[in-house]
Tab-separated table of C-alpha atoms and ligand atoms in Angstrom:
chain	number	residue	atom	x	y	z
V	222	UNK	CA	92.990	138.278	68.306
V	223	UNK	CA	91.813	138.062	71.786
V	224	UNK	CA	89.762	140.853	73.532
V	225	UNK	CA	93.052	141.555	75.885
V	226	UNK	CA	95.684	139.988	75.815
V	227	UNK	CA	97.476	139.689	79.318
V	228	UNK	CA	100.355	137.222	80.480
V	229	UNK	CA	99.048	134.006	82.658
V	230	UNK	CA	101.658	131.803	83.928
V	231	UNK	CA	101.142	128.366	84.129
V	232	UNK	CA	101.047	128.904	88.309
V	233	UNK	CA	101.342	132.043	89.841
V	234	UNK	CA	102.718	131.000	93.639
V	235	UNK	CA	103.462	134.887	94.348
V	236	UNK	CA	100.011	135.814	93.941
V	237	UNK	CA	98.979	133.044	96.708
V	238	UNK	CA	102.464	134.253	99.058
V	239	UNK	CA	100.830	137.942	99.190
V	240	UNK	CA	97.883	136.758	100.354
V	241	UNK	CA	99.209	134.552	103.193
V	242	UNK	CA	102.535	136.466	104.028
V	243	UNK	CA	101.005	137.921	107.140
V	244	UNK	CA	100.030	134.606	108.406
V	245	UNK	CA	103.155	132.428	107.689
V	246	UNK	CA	105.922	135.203	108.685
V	247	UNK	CA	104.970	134.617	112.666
V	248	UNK	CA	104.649	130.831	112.014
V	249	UNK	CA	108.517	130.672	110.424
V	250	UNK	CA	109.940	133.539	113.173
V	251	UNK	CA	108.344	131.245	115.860
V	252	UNK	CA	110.063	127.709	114.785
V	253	UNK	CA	113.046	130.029	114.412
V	254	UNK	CA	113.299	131.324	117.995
V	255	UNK	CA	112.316	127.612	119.554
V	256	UNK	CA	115.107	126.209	117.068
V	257	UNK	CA	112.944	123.079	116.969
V	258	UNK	CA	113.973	122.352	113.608
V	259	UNK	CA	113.158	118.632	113.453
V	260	UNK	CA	110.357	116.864	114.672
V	261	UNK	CA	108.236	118.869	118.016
V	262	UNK	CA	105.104	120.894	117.728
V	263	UNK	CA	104.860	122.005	114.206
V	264	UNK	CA	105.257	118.835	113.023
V	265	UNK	CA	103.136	116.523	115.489
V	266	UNK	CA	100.536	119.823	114.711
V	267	UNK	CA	100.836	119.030	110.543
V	268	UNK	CA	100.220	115.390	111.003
V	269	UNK	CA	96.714	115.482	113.353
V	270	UNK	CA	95.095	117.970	111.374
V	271	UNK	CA	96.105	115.790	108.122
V	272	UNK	CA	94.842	113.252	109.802
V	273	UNK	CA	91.515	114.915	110.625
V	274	UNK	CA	91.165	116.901	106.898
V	275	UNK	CA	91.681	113.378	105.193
V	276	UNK	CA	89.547	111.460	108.135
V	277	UNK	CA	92.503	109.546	108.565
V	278	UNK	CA	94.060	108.365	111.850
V	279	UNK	CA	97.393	108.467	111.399
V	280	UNK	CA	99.531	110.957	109.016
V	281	UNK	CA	103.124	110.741	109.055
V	282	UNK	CA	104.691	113.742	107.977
V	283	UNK	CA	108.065	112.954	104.969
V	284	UNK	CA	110.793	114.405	103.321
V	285	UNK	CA	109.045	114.269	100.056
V	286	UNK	CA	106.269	112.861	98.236
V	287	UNK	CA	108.206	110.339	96.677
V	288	UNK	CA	110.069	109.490	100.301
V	289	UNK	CA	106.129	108.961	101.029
V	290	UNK	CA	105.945	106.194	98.066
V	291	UNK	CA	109.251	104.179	98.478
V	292	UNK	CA	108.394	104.344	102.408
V	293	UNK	CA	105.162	103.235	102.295
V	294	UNK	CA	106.492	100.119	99.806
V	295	UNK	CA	109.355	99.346	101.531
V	296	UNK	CA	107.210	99.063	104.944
V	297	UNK	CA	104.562	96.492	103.297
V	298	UNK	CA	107.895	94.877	102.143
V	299	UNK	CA	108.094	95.223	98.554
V	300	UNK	CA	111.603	93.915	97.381
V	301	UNK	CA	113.526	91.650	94.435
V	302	UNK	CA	111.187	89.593	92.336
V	303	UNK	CA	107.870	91.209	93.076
V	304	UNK	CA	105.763	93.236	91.236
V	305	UNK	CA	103.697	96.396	91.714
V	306	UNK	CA	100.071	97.318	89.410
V	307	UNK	CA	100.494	100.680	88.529
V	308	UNK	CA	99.516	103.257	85.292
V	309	UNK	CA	102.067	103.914	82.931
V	310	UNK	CA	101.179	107.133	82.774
V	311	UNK	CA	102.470	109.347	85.878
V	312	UNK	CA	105.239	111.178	86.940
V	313	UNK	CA	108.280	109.408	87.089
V	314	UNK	CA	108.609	108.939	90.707
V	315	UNK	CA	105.618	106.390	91.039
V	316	UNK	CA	107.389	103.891	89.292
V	317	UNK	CA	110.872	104.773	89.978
V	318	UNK	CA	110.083	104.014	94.051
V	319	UNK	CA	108.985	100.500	92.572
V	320	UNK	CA	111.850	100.014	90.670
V	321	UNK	CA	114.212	101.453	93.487
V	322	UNK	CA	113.093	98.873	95.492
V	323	UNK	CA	114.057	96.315	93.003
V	324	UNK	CA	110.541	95.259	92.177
V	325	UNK	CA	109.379	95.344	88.475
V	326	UNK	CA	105.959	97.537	87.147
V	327	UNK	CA	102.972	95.783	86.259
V	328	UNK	CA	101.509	97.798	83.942
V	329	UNK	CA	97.938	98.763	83.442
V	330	UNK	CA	96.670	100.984	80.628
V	331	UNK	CA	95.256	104.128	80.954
V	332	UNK	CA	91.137	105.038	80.756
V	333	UNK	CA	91.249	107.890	77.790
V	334	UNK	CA	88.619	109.389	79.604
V	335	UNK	CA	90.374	110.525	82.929
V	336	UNK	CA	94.002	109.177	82.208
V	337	UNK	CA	93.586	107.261	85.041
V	338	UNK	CA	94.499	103.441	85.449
V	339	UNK	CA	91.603	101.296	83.595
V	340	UNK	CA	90.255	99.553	86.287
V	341	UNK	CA	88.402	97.344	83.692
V	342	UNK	CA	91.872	95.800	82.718
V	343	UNK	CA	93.172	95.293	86.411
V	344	UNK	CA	92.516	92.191	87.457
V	345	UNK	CA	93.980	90.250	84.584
V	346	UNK	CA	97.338	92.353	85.318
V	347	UNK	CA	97.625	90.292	88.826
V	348	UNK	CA	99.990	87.124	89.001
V	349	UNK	CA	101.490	85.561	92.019
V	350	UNK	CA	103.851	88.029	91.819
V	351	UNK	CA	102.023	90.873	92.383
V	352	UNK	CA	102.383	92.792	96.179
V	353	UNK	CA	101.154	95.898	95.928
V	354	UNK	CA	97.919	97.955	93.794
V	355	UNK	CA	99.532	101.294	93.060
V	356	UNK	CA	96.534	103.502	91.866
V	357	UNK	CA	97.303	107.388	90.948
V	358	UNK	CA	94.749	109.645	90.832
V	359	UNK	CA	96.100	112.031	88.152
V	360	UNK	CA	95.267	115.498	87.722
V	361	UNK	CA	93.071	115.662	91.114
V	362	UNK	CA	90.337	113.174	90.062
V	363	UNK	CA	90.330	109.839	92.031
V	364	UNK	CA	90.426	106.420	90.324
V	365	UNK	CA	87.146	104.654	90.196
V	366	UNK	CA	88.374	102.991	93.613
V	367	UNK	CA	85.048	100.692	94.730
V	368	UNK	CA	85.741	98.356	91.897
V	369	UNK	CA	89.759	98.527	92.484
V	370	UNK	CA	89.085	97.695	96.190
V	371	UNK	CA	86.948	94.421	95.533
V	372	UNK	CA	89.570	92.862	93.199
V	373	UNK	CA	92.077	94.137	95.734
V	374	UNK	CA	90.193	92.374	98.988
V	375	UNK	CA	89.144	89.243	96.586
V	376	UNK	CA	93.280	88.685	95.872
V	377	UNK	CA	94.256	90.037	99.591
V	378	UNK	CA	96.454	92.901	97.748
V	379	UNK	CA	97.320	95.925	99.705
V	380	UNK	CA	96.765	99.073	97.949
V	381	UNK	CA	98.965	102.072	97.756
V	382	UNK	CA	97.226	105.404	96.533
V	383	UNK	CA	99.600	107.885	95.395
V	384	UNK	CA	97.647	110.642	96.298
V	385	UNK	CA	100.347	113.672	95.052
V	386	UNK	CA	98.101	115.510	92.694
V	387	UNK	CA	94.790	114.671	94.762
V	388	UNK	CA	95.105	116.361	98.324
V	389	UNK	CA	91.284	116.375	99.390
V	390	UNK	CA	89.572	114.869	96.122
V	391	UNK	CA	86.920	112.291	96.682
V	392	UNK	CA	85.519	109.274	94.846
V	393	UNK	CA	81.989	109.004	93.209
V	394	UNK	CA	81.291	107.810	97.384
V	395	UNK	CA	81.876	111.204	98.464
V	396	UNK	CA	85.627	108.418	100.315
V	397	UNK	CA	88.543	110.597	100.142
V	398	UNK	CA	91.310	109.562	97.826
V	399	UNK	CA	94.119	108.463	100.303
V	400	UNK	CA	91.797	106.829	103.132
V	401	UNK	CA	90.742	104.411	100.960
V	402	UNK	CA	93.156	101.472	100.486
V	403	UNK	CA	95.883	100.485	103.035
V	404	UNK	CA	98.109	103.356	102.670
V	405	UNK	CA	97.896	107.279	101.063
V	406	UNK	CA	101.139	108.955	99.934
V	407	UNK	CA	100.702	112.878	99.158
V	408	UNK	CA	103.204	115.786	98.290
V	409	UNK	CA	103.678	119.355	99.354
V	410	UNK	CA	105.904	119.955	96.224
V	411	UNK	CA	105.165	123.450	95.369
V	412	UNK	CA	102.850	122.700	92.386
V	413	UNK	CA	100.536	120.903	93.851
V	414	UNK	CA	97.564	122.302	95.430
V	415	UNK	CA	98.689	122.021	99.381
V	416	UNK	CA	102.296	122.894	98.057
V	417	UNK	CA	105.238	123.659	100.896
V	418	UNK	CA	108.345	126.225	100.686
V	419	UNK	CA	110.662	123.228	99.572
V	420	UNK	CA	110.233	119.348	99.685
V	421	UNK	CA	107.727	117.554	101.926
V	422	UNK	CA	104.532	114.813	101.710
V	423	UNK	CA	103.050	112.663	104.130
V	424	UNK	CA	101.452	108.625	104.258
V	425	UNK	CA	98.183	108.318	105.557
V	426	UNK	CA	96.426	105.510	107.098
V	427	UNK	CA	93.999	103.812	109.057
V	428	UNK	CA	96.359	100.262	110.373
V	429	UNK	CA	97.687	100.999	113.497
V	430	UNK	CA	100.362	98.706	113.281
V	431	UNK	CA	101.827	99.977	109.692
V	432	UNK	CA	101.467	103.025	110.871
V	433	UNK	CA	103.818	102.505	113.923
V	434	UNK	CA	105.835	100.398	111.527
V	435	UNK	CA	106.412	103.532	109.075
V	436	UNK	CA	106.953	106.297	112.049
V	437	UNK	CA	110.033	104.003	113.058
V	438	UNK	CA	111.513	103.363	109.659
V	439	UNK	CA	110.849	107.215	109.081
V	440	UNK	CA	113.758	107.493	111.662
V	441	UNK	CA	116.018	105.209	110.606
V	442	UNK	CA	114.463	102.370	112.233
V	443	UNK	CA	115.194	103.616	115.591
V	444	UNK	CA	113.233	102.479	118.343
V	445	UNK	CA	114.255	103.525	121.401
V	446	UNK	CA	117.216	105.973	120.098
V	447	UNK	CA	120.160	104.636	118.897
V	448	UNK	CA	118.334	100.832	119.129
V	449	UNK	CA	117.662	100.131	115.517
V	450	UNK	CA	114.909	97.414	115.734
V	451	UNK	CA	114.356	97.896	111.905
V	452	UNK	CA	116.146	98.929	108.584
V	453	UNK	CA	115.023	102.818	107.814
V	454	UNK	CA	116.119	106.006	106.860
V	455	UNK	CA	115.664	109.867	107.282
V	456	UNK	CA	112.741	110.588	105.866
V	457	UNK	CA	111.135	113.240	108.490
V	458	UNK	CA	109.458	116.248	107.516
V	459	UNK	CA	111.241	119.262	108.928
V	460	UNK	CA	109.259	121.921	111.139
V	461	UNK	CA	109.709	124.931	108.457
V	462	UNK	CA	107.861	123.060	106.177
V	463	UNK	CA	105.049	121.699	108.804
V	464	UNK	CA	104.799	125.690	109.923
V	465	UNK	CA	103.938	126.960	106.694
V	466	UNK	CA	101.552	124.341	105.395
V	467	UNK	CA	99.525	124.694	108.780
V	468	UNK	CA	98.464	128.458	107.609
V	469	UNK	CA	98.058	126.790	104.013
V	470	UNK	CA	95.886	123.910	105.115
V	471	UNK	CA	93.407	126.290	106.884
V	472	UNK	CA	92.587	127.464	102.526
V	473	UNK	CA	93.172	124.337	100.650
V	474	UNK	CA	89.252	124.139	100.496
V	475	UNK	CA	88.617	127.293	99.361
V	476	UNK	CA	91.420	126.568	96.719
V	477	UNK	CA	90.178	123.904	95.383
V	478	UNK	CA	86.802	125.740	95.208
V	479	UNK	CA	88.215	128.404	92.851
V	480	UNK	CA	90.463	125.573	91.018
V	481	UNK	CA	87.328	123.894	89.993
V	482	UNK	CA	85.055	127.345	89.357
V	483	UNK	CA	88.065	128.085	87.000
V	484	UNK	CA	87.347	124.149	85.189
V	485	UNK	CA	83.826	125.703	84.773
V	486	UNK	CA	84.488	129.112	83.273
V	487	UNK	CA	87.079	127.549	80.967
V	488	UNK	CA	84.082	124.865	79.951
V	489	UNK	CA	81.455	127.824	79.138
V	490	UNK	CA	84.623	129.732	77.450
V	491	UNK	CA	85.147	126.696	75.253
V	492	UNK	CA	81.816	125.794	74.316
V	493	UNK	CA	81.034	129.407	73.307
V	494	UNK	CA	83.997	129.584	70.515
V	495	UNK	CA	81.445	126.786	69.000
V	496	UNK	CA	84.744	125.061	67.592
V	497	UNK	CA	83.981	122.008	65.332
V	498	UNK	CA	82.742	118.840	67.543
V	499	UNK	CA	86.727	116.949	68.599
V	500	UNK	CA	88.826	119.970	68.011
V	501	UNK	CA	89.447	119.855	71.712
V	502	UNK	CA	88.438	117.439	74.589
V	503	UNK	CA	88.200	119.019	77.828
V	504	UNK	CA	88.661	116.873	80.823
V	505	UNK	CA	86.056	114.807	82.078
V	506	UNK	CA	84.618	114.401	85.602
V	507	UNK	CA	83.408	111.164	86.784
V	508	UNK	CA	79.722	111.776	88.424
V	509	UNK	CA	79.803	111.997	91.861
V	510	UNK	CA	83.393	112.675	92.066
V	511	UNK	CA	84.834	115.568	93.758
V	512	UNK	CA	88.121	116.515	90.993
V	513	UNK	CA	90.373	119.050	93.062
V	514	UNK	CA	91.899	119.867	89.175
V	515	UNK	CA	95.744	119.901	90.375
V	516	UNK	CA	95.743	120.056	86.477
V	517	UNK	CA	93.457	121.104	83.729
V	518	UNK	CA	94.128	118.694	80.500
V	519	UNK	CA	93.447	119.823	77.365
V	520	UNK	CA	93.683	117.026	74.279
V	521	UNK	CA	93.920	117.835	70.887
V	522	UNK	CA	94.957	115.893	67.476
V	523	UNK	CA	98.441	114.412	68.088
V	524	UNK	CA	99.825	116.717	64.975
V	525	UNK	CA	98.715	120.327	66.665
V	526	UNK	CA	100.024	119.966	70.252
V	527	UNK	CA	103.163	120.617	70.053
V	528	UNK	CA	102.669	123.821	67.622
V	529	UNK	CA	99.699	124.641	70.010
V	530	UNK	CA	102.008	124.332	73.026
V	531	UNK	CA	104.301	127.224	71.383
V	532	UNK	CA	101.516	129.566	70.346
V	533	UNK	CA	100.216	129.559	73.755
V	534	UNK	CA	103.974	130.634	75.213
V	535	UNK	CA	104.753	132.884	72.323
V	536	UNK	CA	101.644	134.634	73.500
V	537	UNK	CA	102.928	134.647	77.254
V	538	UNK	CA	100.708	131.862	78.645
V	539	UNK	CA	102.135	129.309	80.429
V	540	UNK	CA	101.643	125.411	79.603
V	541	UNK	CA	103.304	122.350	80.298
V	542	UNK	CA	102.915	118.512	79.522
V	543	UNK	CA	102.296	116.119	81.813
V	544	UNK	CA	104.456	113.893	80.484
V	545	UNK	CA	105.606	113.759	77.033
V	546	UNK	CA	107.151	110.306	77.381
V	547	UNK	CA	104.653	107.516	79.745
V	548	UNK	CA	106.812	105.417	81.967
V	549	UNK	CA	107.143	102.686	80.271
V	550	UNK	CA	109.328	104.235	77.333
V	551	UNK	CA	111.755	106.085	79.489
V	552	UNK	CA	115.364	105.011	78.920
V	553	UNK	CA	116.390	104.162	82.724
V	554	UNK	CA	113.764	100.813	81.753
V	555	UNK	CA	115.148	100.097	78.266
V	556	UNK	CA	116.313	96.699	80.507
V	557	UNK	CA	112.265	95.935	81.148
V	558	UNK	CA	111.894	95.642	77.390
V	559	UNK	CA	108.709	96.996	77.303
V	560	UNK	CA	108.329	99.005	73.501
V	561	UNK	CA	106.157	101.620	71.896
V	562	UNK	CA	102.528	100.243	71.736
V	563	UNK	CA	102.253	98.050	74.422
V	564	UNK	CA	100.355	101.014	76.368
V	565	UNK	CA	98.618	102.339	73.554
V	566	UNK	CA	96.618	105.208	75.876
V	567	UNK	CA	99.356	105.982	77.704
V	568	UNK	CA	101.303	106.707	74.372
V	569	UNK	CA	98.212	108.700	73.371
V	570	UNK	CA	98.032	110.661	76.215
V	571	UNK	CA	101.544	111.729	75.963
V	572	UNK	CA	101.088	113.083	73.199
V	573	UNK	CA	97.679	114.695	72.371
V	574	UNK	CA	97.506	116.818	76.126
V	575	UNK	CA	98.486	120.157	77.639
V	576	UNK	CA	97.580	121.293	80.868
V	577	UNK	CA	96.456	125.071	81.221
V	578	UNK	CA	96.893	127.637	84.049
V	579	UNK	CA	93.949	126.563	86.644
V	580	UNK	CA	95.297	128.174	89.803
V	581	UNK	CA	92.784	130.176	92.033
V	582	UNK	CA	94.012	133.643	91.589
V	583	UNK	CA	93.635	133.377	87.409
V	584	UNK	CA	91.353	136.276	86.804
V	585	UNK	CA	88.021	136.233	84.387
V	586	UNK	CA	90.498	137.941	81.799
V	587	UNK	CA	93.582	135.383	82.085
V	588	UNK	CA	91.253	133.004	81.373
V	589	UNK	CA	89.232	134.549	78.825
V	590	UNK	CA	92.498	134.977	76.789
V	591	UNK	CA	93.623	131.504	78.059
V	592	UNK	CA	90.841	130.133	75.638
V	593	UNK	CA	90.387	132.909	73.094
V	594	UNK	CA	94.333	132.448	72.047
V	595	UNK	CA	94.041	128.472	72.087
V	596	UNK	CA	90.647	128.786	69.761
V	597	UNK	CA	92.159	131.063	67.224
V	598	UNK	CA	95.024	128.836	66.778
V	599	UNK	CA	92.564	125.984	66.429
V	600	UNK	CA	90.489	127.397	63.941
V	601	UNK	CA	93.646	128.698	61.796
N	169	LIG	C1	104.565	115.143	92.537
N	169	LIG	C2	104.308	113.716	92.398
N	169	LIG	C3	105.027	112.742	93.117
N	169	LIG	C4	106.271	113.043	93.911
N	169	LIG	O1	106.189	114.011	94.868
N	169	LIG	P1	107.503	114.804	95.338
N	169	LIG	O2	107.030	115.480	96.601
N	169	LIG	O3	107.850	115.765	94.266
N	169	LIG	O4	108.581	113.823	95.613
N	169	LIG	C5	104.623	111.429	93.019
N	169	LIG	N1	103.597	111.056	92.241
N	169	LIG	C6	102.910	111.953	91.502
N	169	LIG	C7	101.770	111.483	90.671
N	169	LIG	C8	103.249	113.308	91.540
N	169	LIG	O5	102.565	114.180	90.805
């Protein structure tokens, strides 16, 4: 039995909301009394100090994170009969933006080590097909990117980051994941660690011209109004949202400063139970690399996770796995004809992890209990 036992959700957001509710009330009242609901201040506000947090020049505020992905494909022209490199392992809206575009996944395995796509196996995924490199750097810890980017520039591939989980993480370089290949694409779903009160994400970029190129299509196109010079859509971020993550942006540093302090408690919690060496794999960090830990990813033998997964909420903490099918399996791509154990780490993956609670506020005991409750299980 644990010390104490307490509750620990998987995310507490109304522990973060008390702390900020002082700052963000003024910010909502004021877009309320301007009634600038769409586009204006907030929003041109949002998208420079993206820009500037991610060393960017140009962020385009979106509608959502996966607006952000089909956006950013559709303006490099992805369409019928091409193909996009991408992990098999990711939430579904990476590959569905592909697939919604009528392109087809190229799929590259998974690195067990980070569940991030094996850059090792890249370059023999790329045919004259292929249009876009769609790395995702899962979990908050970037791909290795320098090798990505030199097969990328030796085949003259633009590269799509889909940066949802890793607002503010940086590669072994000390780069920023997002400002590294052509485009960025990040979410303020609520989970993540800039999270907004509803839908929202942004693209990212350093081309000028794309970047022009996306602002119009964000608008359906429209350049000047009601002249529709290209084929868009409405995929603007609304001022609401823009309002609230400016008070949110100002702590997404210190945020991801307690997110990873947590990692390193849970690490010293772990390796004092003194369980048996494989009984758990904690996640690993890549030297050099700067892990924002959207998630914390637990893996254990394929046969205990799921009874694991239950002990932990019959005790009142909150888990959740990210993702018990990988792409490649789900049913909407039973047409593909891709089958069980043609991503073999991917299939792995899905079913040997568990992410934790890893948000700032936990508290030494939450976490102490986090890990105390997951080793007695282990050891039973
Ligand atoms: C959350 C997420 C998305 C989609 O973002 P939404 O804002 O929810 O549309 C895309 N890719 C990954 C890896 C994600 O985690």
């Amino acid at each position: 039995m644990p010390a104490t036992r307490v509750a620990v959700p998987l995310l507490d957001l109304k522990a973060q909301y008390k702390t900020l509710r002082d700052q963000i009330r003024p910010q909502v009242d004021e877009v309320f009394e301007t009634q600038y609901f769409i586009g204006g201040p907030q929003v041109d506000g949002l998208e420079k100090e993206l820009a500037a947090y991610c060393g960017l020049k140009h962020a385009i505020g979106c509608s959502s994170g996966t607006d952000a992905l089909l956006l950013s494909l559709w303006a490099l022209g992805v369409g019928p009969g091409d193909e996009v490199i991408t992990s098999p392992y990711t939430f579904f809206a990476t590959v569905g933006s592909i697939a919604r575009l009528g392109a087809h996944c190229r799929f590259v395995d998974i690195d067990p080590a980070t569940y991030n796509l094996d850059v090792g196996r890249l370059e023999a995924a790329i045919t004259h097909k292929t249009k876009v490199i769609l790395p995702v750097h899962l979990y908050g810890q970037a791909v290795d990117m320098r090798p990505l980017m030199a097969i990328a520039h030796k085949h003259k591939l633009p590269v799509v980051e889909d940066c949802a989980q890793s607002i503010g993480a940086r590669d072994a370089d000390g780069r920023m994941t997002g400002a590294i290949g052509t485009l960025g694409c990040w979410s303020f779903f609520p989970s993540k660690n800039l999270g907004g009160a509803g839908d929202g994400g942004f693209i990212g970029t350093n081309d000028d011209a794309l970047a022009h190129k996306i602002r119009v299509m964000r608008n359906h196109g429209m350049e000047p109004k009601y002249f529709h010079k290209l084929l868009g859509g409405n995929f603007r971020l609304d001022a609401l949202q823009a309002a609230v993550l400016r008070v949110k942006l100002r702590h997404l540093d210190a945020w991801h400063e307690g997110r990873r302090r947590n990692a390193a408690d849970y690490r010293k919690l772990f390796a004092a139970q003194k369980l048996p060496g494989g009984t758990v794999t904690l996640p690993s960090e890549r030297p050099g690399a700067y892990h924002i830990y959207n998630q914390f990813i637990l893996r254990v033998a394929a046969g205990k996770r799921d009874a694991l997964v239950k002990h932990l909420q019959s005790n009142g903490i909150g888990v959740e796995i990210y993702y018990p099918v990988p792409c490649h399996l789900q049913e909407c791509f039973a047409s593909e004809g891709w089958k069980a154990g043609d991503f073999p780490q991917s299939e792995r993956a899905a079913k040997e992890t568990l992410a934790l609670p890893i948000y700032p506020e936990l508290t030494a005991e939450q976490k102490a209990c986090v890990v105390e409750t997951i080793a007695e299980f282990l050891r039973s």
